mmCIF file of C-alpha atoms and ligand atoms in Angstrom:
data_model
loop_
_atom_site.group_PDB
_atom_site.id
_atom_site.type_symbol
_atom_site.label_atom_id
_atom_site.label_comp_id
_atom_site.label_asym_id
_atom_site.label_seq_id
_atom_site.Cartn_x
_atom_site.Cartn_y
_atom_site.Cartn_z
ATOM 1 C CA MET A 1 -4.537 24.036 19.041
ATOM 2 C CA HIS A 2 -5.706 20.443 18.795
ATOM 3 C CA SER A 3 -8.736 19.858 16.613
ATOM 4 C CA GLN A 4 -11.946 19.162 18.532
ATOM 5 C CA ASP A 5 -13.461 17.577 15.452
ATOM 6 C CA PRO A 6 -13.646 13.812 16.069
ATOM 7 C CA ALA A 7 -13.821 13.233 12.314
ATOM 8 C CA ALA A 8 -10.349 14.759 12.005
ATOM 9 C CA THR A 9 -8.722 12.048 14.107
ATOM 10 C CA PRO A 10 -8.087 8.603 12.625
ATOM 11 C CA LEU A 11 -9.970 5.919 14.563
ATOM 12 C CA LYS A 12 -6.919 3.703 14.397
ATOM 13 C CA THR A 13 -3.378 4.993 14.362
ATOM 14 C CA LEU A 14 -0.377 3.004 13.216
ATOM 15 C CA PRO A 15 0.893 2.521 16.775
ATOM 16 C CA ASP A 16 -2.589 1.184 17.743
ATOM 17 C CA LEU A 17 -2.450 -1.296 14.885
ATOM 18 C CA TRP A 18 1.123 -2.260 15.637
ATOM 19 C CA ARG A 19 0.274 -2.893 19.284
ATOM 20 C CA ALA A 20 -2.685 -5.094 18.341
ATOM 21 C CA GLU A 21 -1.483 -8.655 18.136
ATOM 22 C CA HIS A 22 -3.074 -9.491 14.806
ATOM 23 C CA PRO A 23 -1.840 -8.672 11.300
ATOM 24 C CA ILE A 24 -2.773 -5.302 9.777
ATOM 25 C CA VAL A 25 -5.421 -5.357 7.037
ATOM 26 C CA MET A 26 -4.900 -2.895 4.205
ATOM 27 C CA LEU A 27 -7.012 -2.541 1.076
ATOM 28 C CA THR A 28 -6.933 -0.132 -1.827
ATOM 29 C CA ALA A 29 -9.824 2.312 -2.268
ATOM 30 C CA TYR A 30 -10.371 4.942 -4.910
ATOM 31 C CA ASP A 31 -13.759 6.478 -4.165
ATOM 32 C CA ALA A 32 -16.071 7.428 -1.309
ATOM 33 C CA SER A 33 -18.560 4.543 -1.497
ATOM 34 C CA PHE A 34 -15.993 1.755 -1.461
ATOM 35 C CA ALA A 35 -13.965 3.561 1.202
ATOM 36 C CA ARG A 36 -17.020 3.727 3.465
ATOM 37 C CA LEU A 37 -17.806 0.041 2.872
ATOM 38 C CA ALA A 38 -14.207 -0.953 3.587
ATOM 39 C CA VAL A 39 -14.138 0.907 6.881
ATOM 40 C CA GLU A 40 -17.493 -0.555 7.894
ATOM 41 C CA ALA A 41 -16.082 -4.009 7.073
ATOM 42 C CA GLY A 42 -13.224 -3.415 9.515
ATOM 43 C CA ILE A 43 -10.363 -2.738 7.083
ATOM 44 C CA ASP A 44 -7.560 -1.081 9.108
ATOM 45 C CA VAL A 45 -5.803 1.040 6.478
ATOM 46 C CA LEU A 46 -6.978 2.356 3.097
ATOM 47 C CA LEU A 47 -4.415 2.724 0.330
ATOM 48 C CA VAL A 48 -5.210 5.103 -2.506
ATOM 49 C CA GLY A 49 -2.864 3.281 -4.848
ATOM 50 C CA ASP A 50 -1.686 4.459 -8.228
ATOM 51 C CA SER A 51 -3.060 1.074 -9.318
ATOM 52 C CA LEU A 52 -6.083 3.281 -10.004
ATOM 53 C CA GLY A 53 -4.433 3.915 -13.358
ATOM 54 C CA MET A 54 -5.141 0.303 -14.259
ATOM 55 C CA VAL A 55 -8.299 -0.652 -12.381
ATOM 56 C CA VAL A 56 -10.164 2.678 -12.624
ATOM 57 C CA GLN A 57 -8.712 4.398 -15.681
ATOM 58 C CA GLY A 58 -8.083 1.299 -17.797
ATOM 59 C CA GLN A 59 -4.430 2.112 -18.514
ATOM 60 C CA ARG A 60 -1.908 -0.664 -19.144
ATOM 61 C CA ASP A 61 0.230 0.314 -16.132
ATOM 62 C CA THR A 62 0.485 2.983 -13.424
ATOM 63 C CA LEU A 63 2.887 5.353 -15.163
ATOM 64 C CA SER A 64 0.327 7.768 -16.547
ATOM 65 C CA VAL A 65 -1.270 8.521 -13.176
ATOM 66 C CA THR A 66 -0.765 12.173 -12.229
ATOM 67 C CA LEU A 67 -0.552 13.904 -8.901
ATOM 68 C CA ASP A 68 -3.877 15.600 -9.696
ATOM 69 C CA ASP A 69 -5.430 12.146 -10.172
ATOM 70 C CA MET A 70 -4.066 11.096 -6.784
ATOM 71 C CA VAL A 71 -5.284 14.274 -5.066
ATOM 72 C CA TYR A 72 -8.753 13.818 -6.563
ATOM 73 C CA HIS A 73 -9.132 10.136 -5.624
ATOM 74 C CA THR A 74 -7.672 10.659 -2.153
ATOM 75 C CA GLN A 75 -10.211 13.438 -1.578
ATOM 76 C CA LEU A 76 -13.012 11.055 -2.547
ATOM 77 C CA VAL A 77 -11.720 8.355 -0.219
ATOM 78 C CA ARG A 78 -11.331 10.832 2.634
ATOM 79 C CA ARG A 79 -14.905 12.021 2.089
ATOM 80 C CA GLY A 80 -16.228 8.466 2.327
ATOM 81 C CA ALA A 81 -14.040 7.538 5.282
ATOM 82 C CA PRO A 82 -13.450 10.640 7.418
ATOM 83 C CA GLN A 83 -11.755 8.727 10.222
ATOM 84 C CA ALA A 84 -9.814 6.124 8.281
ATOM 85 C CA LEU A 85 -6.055 5.865 8.201
ATOM 86 C CA ILE A 86 -5.344 6.729 4.549
ATOM 87 C CA VAL A 87 -2.086 6.188 2.676
ATOM 88 C CA ALA A 88 -1.760 7.864 -0.741
ATOM 89 C CA ASP A 89 0.712 6.881 -3.448
ATOM 90 C CA MET A 90 3.231 9.327 -4.848
ATOM 91 C CA PRO A 91 2.812 8.640 -8.583
ATOM 92 C CA PHE A 92 5.584 8.113 -11.125
ATOM 93 C CA LEU A 93 8.198 10.912 -11.221
ATOM 94 C CA THR A 94 6.574 12.999 -8.483
ATOM 95 C CA ASP A 95 9.348 11.982 -6.086
ATOM 96 C CA SER A 96 12.361 12.711 -8.231
ATOM 97 C CA THR A 97 13.824 15.760 -6.453
ATOM 98 C CA LEU A 98 13.731 16.857 -2.841
ATOM 99 C CA ASP A 99 11.771 20.046 -3.513
ATOM 100 C CA SER A 100 9.194 18.459 -5.760
ATOM 101 C CA THR A 101 8.771 15.505 -3.400
ATOM 102 C CA LEU A 102 8.031 17.806 -0.465
ATOM 103 C CA ARG A 103 5.623 19.906 -2.532
ATOM 104 C CA HIS A 104 3.778 16.903 -3.971
ATOM 105 C CA ALA A 105 3.572 15.004 -0.690
ATOM 106 C CA GLY A 106 2.356 18.229 0.927
ATOM 107 C CA ARG A 107 -0.538 18.388 -1.549
ATOM 108 C CA LEU A 108 -1.541 14.813 -0.769
ATOM 109 C CA MET A 109 -1.620 15.656 2.934
ATOM 110 C CA GLN A 110 -3.066 19.183 2.869
ATOM 111 C CA GLU A 111 -5.396 19.229 -0.138
ATOM 112 C CA ALA A 112 -6.343 15.586 -0.312
ATOM 113 C CA GLY A 113 -6.401 14.561 3.356
ATOM 114 C CA ALA A 114 -3.914 11.664 3.307
ATOM 115 C CA ASP A 115 -2.339 10.582 6.600
ATOM 116 C CA MET A 116 0.753 9.131 4.974
ATOM 117 C CA VAL A 117 2.358 9.007 1.533
ATOM 118 C CA LYS A 118 3.827 5.913 -0.123
ATOM 119 C CA ILE A 119 7.040 6.057 -2.131
ATOM 120 C CA GLU A 120 8.246 3.274 -4.411
ATOM 121 C CA GLY A 121 11.960 2.570 -4.425
ATOM 122 C CA GLY A 122 14.926 1.118 -2.606
ATOM 123 C CA ALA A 123 17.707 2.649 -0.524
ATOM 124 C CA ILE A 124 18.127 5.425 -3.098
ATOM 125 C CA LYS A 125 14.930 6.976 -1.715
ATOM 126 C CA ALA A 126 16.328 7.285 1.827
ATOM 127 C CA PRO A 127 17.225 11.015 1.585
ATOM 128 C CA LEU A 128 13.688 11.826 0.383
ATOM 129 C CA ILE A 129 12.137 9.783 3.180
ATOM 130 C CA SER A 130 14.330 11.526 5.770
ATOM 131 C CA ALA A 131 13.355 14.943 4.418
ATOM 132 C CA LEU A 132 9.629 14.115 4.422
ATOM 133 C CA THR A 133 9.881 12.687 7.921
ATOM 134 C CA GLU A 134 11.678 15.806 9.149
ATOM 135 C CA ALA A 135 8.942 17.901 7.571
ATOM 136 C CA GLY A 136 6.317 15.926 9.508
ATOM 137 C CA ILE A 137 5.015 13.811 6.639
ATOM 138 C CA PRO A 138 4.708 10.112 7.539
ATOM 139 C CA VAL A 139 6.041 7.797 4.840
ATOM 140 C CA CYS A 140 5.293 4.240 3.777
ATOM 141 C CA ALA A 141 8.159 2.754 1.770
ATOM 142 C CA HIS A 142 7.413 0.314 -1.081
ATOM 143 C CA ILE A 143 10.125 -2.200 -1.983
ATOM 144 C CA GLY A 144 10.477 -5.473 -3.888
ATOM 145 C CA LEU A 145 8.534 -5.343 -7.140
ATOM 146 C CA LEU A 146 8.142 -1.694 -8.123
ATOM 147 C CA PRO A 147 5.252 -1.277 -10.599
ATOM 148 C CA GLN A 148 6.561 2.180 -11.565
ATOM 149 C CA ARG A 149 9.685 0.431 -12.944
ATOM 150 C CA VAL A 150 7.713 -2.011 -15.091
ATOM 151 C CA ARG A 151 8.896 -0.576 -18.403
ATOM 152 C CA GLN A 152 12.505 -0.386 -17.232
ATOM 153 C CA TRP A 153 12.382 -3.913 -15.826
ATOM 154 C CA GLY A 154 10.409 -5.337 -18.740
ATOM 155 C CA GLY A 155 7.425 -6.672 -16.802
ATOM 156 C CA TYR A 156 6.063 -7.645 -13.404
ATOM 157 C CA LYS A 157 8.606 -10.127 -12.070
ATOM 158 C CA VAL A 158 9.105 -11.679 -8.660
ATOM 159 C CA GLN A 159 12.054 -9.948 -6.982
ATOM 160 C CA GLY A 160 14.696 -11.291 -4.618
ATOM 161 C CA ARG A 161 14.961 -14.879 -5.838
ATOM 162 C CA ALA A 162 18.682 -14.633 -6.497
ATOM 163 C CA SER A 163 20.584 -14.368 -3.239
ATOM 164 C CA GLU A 164 22.322 -11.085 -4.159
ATOM 165 C CA ASP A 165 18.912 -9.543 -4.948
ATOM 166 C CA ALA A 166 17.511 -10.795 -1.655
ATOM 167 C CA VAL A 167 20.434 -9.188 0.196
ATOM 168 C CA ARG A 168 19.849 -5.909 -1.670
ATOM 169 C CA ILE A 169 16.127 -5.849 -0.865
ATOM 170 C CA LEU A 170 16.788 -6.604 2.796
ATOM 171 C CA HIS A 171 19.316 -3.770 2.805
ATOM 172 C CA ASP A 172 16.721 -1.472 1.177
ATOM 173 C CA ALA A 173 14.282 -2.290 3.969
ATOM 174 C CA GLU A 174 16.807 -1.555 6.719
ATOM 175 C CA VAL A 175 18.009 1.698 5.167
ATOM 176 C CA LEU A 176 14.471 2.998 4.555
ATOM 177 C CA ALA A 177 13.336 2.111 8.076
ATOM 178 C CA ASP A 178 16.404 3.923 9.442
ATOM 179 C CA ALA A 179 15.546 6.915 7.244
ATOM 180 C CA GLY A 180 12.197 7.204 9.009
ATOM 181 C CA ALA A 181 9.684 5.122 7.021
ATOM 182 C CA GLN A 182 6.898 4.219 9.437
ATOM 183 C CA LEU A 183 5.335 1.487 7.327
ATOM 184 C CA MET A 184 6.658 -0.696 4.525
ATOM 185 C CA VAL A 185 4.937 -2.439 1.626
ATOM 186 C CA VAL A 186 6.862 -5.386 0.205
ATOM 187 C CA GLU A 187 5.613 -6.642 -3.142
ATOM 188 C CA CYS A 188 6.206 -9.986 -4.883
ATOM 189 C CA VAL A 189 9.185 -11.501 -3.117
ATOM 190 C CA PRO A 190 9.669 -15.102 -1.954
ATOM 191 C CA SER A 191 7.747 -15.743 1.263
ATOM 192 C CA ALA A 192 10.954 -16.523 3.165
ATOM 193 C CA LEU A 193 12.378 -13.126 2.210
ATOM 194 C CA GLY A 194 9.137 -11.367 3.232
ATOM 195 C CA ALA A 195 9.386 -12.963 6.681
ATOM 196 C CA ARG A 196 13.069 -12.110 6.957
ATOM 197 C CA ILE A 197 12.381 -8.434 6.185
ATOM 198 C CA ALA A 198 9.579 -8.318 8.765
ATOM 199 C CA GLN A 199 11.940 -9.743 11.393
ATOM 200 C CA SER A 200 14.708 -7.320 10.489
ATOM 201 C CA VAL A 201 12.967 -3.934 10.635
ATOM 202 C CA ALA A 202 11.137 -2.310 13.515
ATOM 203 C CA VAL A 203 8.242 -1.010 11.406
ATOM 204 C CA PRO A 204 5.159 -2.926 10.253
ATOM 205 C CA VAL A 205 5.756 -4.738 6.961
ATOM 206 C CA ILE A 206 2.687 -5.150 4.770
ATOM 207 C CA GLY A 207 2.981 -7.805 2.092
ATOM 208 C CA ILE A 208 1.417 -8.300 -1.305
ATOM 209 C CA GLY A 209 2.730 -11.524 -2.750
ATOM 210 C CA ALA A 210 5.253 -11.664 0.106
ATOM 211 C CA GLY A 211 3.848 -14.600 2.083
ATOM 212 C CA ALA A 212 2.184 -14.847 5.478
ATOM 213 C CA GLY A 213 5.251 -14.150 7.623
ATOM 214 C CA VAL A 214 4.838 -10.369 7.463
ATOM 215 C CA ASP A 215 2.894 -7.969 9.704
ATOM 216 C CA GLY A 216 -0.091 -7.394 7.431
ATOM 217 C CA GLN A 217 -1.458 -7.762 3.920
ATOM 218 C CA VAL A 218 -2.649 -5.436 1.185
ATOM 219 C CA LEU A 219 -4.749 -6.271 -1.870
ATOM 220 C CA VAL A 220 -6.088 -4.235 -4.742
ATOM 221 C CA MET A 221 -9.838 -4.057 -4.201
ATOM 222 C CA HIS A 222 -10.742 -5.130 -7.720
ATOM 223 C CA ASP A 223 -8.611 -8.266 -7.246
ATOM 224 C CA LEU A 224 -10.360 -9.089 -3.965
ATOM 225 C CA LEU A 225 -13.685 -8.730 -5.804
ATOM 226 C CA GLY A 226 -12.640 -11.163 -8.520
ATOM 227 C CA MET A 227 -12.646 -8.508 -11.247
ATOM 228 C CA ASN A 228 -9.193 -9.278 -12.603
ATOM 229 C CA PRO A 229 -9.407 -11.593 -15.635
ATOM 230 C CA HIS A 230 -5.730 -12.579 -15.173
ATOM 231 C CA PRO A 231 -5.205 -12.641 -11.408
ATOM 232 C CA ALA A 232 -1.686 -12.992 -10.023
ATOM 233 C CA ARG A 233 -0.849 -15.995 -7.873
ATOM 234 C CA PHE A 234 -1.177 -13.968 -4.647
ATOM 235 C CA VAL A 235 -4.745 -12.840 -5.409
ATOM 236 C CA ARG A 236 -7.768 -14.494 -3.837
ATOM 237 C CA ASP A 237 -11.320 -13.786 -5.003
ATOM 238 C CA PHE A 238 -13.108 -13.114 -1.706
ATOM 239 C CA LEU A 239 -16.440 -12.358 -3.391
ATOM 240 C CA ARG A 240 -16.797 -15.890 -4.749
ATOM 241 C CA GLY A 241 -19.419 -17.729 -2.721
ATOM 242 C CA ARG A 242 -20.292 -14.640 -0.680
ATOM 243 C CA GLY A 243 -23.337 -12.566 -1.416
ATOM 244 C CA SER A 244 -22.032 -9.024 -1.112
ATOM 245 C CA ILE A 245 -19.016 -6.767 -1.366
ATOM 246 C CA ALA A 246 -19.271 -6.052 2.361
ATOM 247 C CA HIS A 247 -19.047 -9.779 3.156
ATOM 248 C CA ALA A 248 -16.115 -10.191 0.784
ATOM 249 C CA MET A 249 -14.225 -7.387 2.536
ATOM 250 C CA GLN A 250 -15.023 -8.849 5.961
ATOM 251 C CA ALA A 251 -13.848 -12.286 4.821
ATOM 252 C CA TYR A 252 -10.580 -10.756 3.617
ATOM 253 C CA GLY A 253 -10.077 -9.027 6.977
ATOM 254 C CA ASP A 254 -10.843 -12.248 8.879
ATOM 255 C CA ALA A 255 -8.515 -14.314 6.682
ATOM 256 C CA VAL A 256 -5.623 -11.873 7.140
ATOM 257 C CA ARG A 257 -6.157 -11.653 10.889
ATOM 258 C CA ASN A 258 -6.366 -15.413 11.399
ATOM 259 C CA ARG A 259 -3.421 -15.851 9.002
ATOM 260 C CA SER A 260 -5.298 -18.139 6.615
ATOM 261 C CA PHE A 261 -4.539 -15.631 3.826
ATOM 262 C CA PRO A 262 -2.204 -15.887 2.072
ATOM 263 C CA ALA A 263 -1.919 -19.677 1.961
ATOM 264 C CA ASP A 264 1.440 -21.225 1.016
ATOM 265 C CA HIS A 265 0.403 -21.712 -2.619
ATOM 266 C CA GLU A 266 -0.475 -17.979 -2.820
ATOM 267 C CA GLY A 267 3.152 -17.055 -2.159
ATOM 268 C CA PHE A 268 6.416 -17.360 -4.062
ATOM 269 C CA VAL A 269 9.479 -19.504 -3.411
HETATM 270 O O1 KIV B 1 -0.878 1.025 -6.222
HETATM 271 C C1 KIV B 1 -1.196 0.100 -5.463
HETATM 272 O O2 KIV B 1 -2.346 -0.322 -5.356
HETATM 273 C C2 KIV B 1 -0.129 -0.500 -4.679
HETATM 274 C C3 KIV B 1 -0.392 -1.840 -4.076
HETATM 275 C C4 KIV B 1 -0.282 -2.873 -5.124
HETATM 276 C C5 KIV B 1 0.497 -2.121 -2.922
HETATM 277 O O3 KIV B 1 0.926 0.041 -4.563
#
């Protein structure tokens, strides 16, 4: 039976957002109060990112975030934003085998109330994304810079500058879209590559440090609020000169929708 509870239905679905002619606005959220504010400010999609390891827990990277952490924070966000479209990250090593991926993604959907799970990784993740999709779990792929690989890669580095890397990342995008990913985050690639990916796949591509030629943008909330002492090039402090967090979030949404964010100098070449 279909639920009669209006709070159980997202106000905006991905197809609604995709049909709208303006870019999609995504923002991270980790608790109920900020989730409510973000929705009231018109943010389209909330991402419960494993960036919470850094901005909430004070860790040096995202690797120590557990599935229980993600379930807890996603529950808080869902409580604050009952009708929001919520994407929850699969944290480090929770997507290593088919069985564990299904079980862990299932918890994020059933216990925590996520609408979609996000998986970091390239074409190698295609079988997992197919299996989740077949099981009825919507997936957002995350390609380009993969923060969960930071120790293996030796830091946060722009990806896809060398032409063979650009070809590989474009291939990742195509394979993951074919595997069933319904949304794609592309992190820290040259703006031209971001645009090329968005033109090549038939799913919305959300950029972070991927230029303005994509279908939407995502920022970590603490970055948007100017709380990062060492902001990356693609970060803009939307609180500066505005009196409140609500206005900062609205300004971010406006700037993404009218394509004034990111500006050229906030992207990579
Ligand atoms: O964890 C996170 O917040 C993310 C964004 C940086 C896209 O994955």
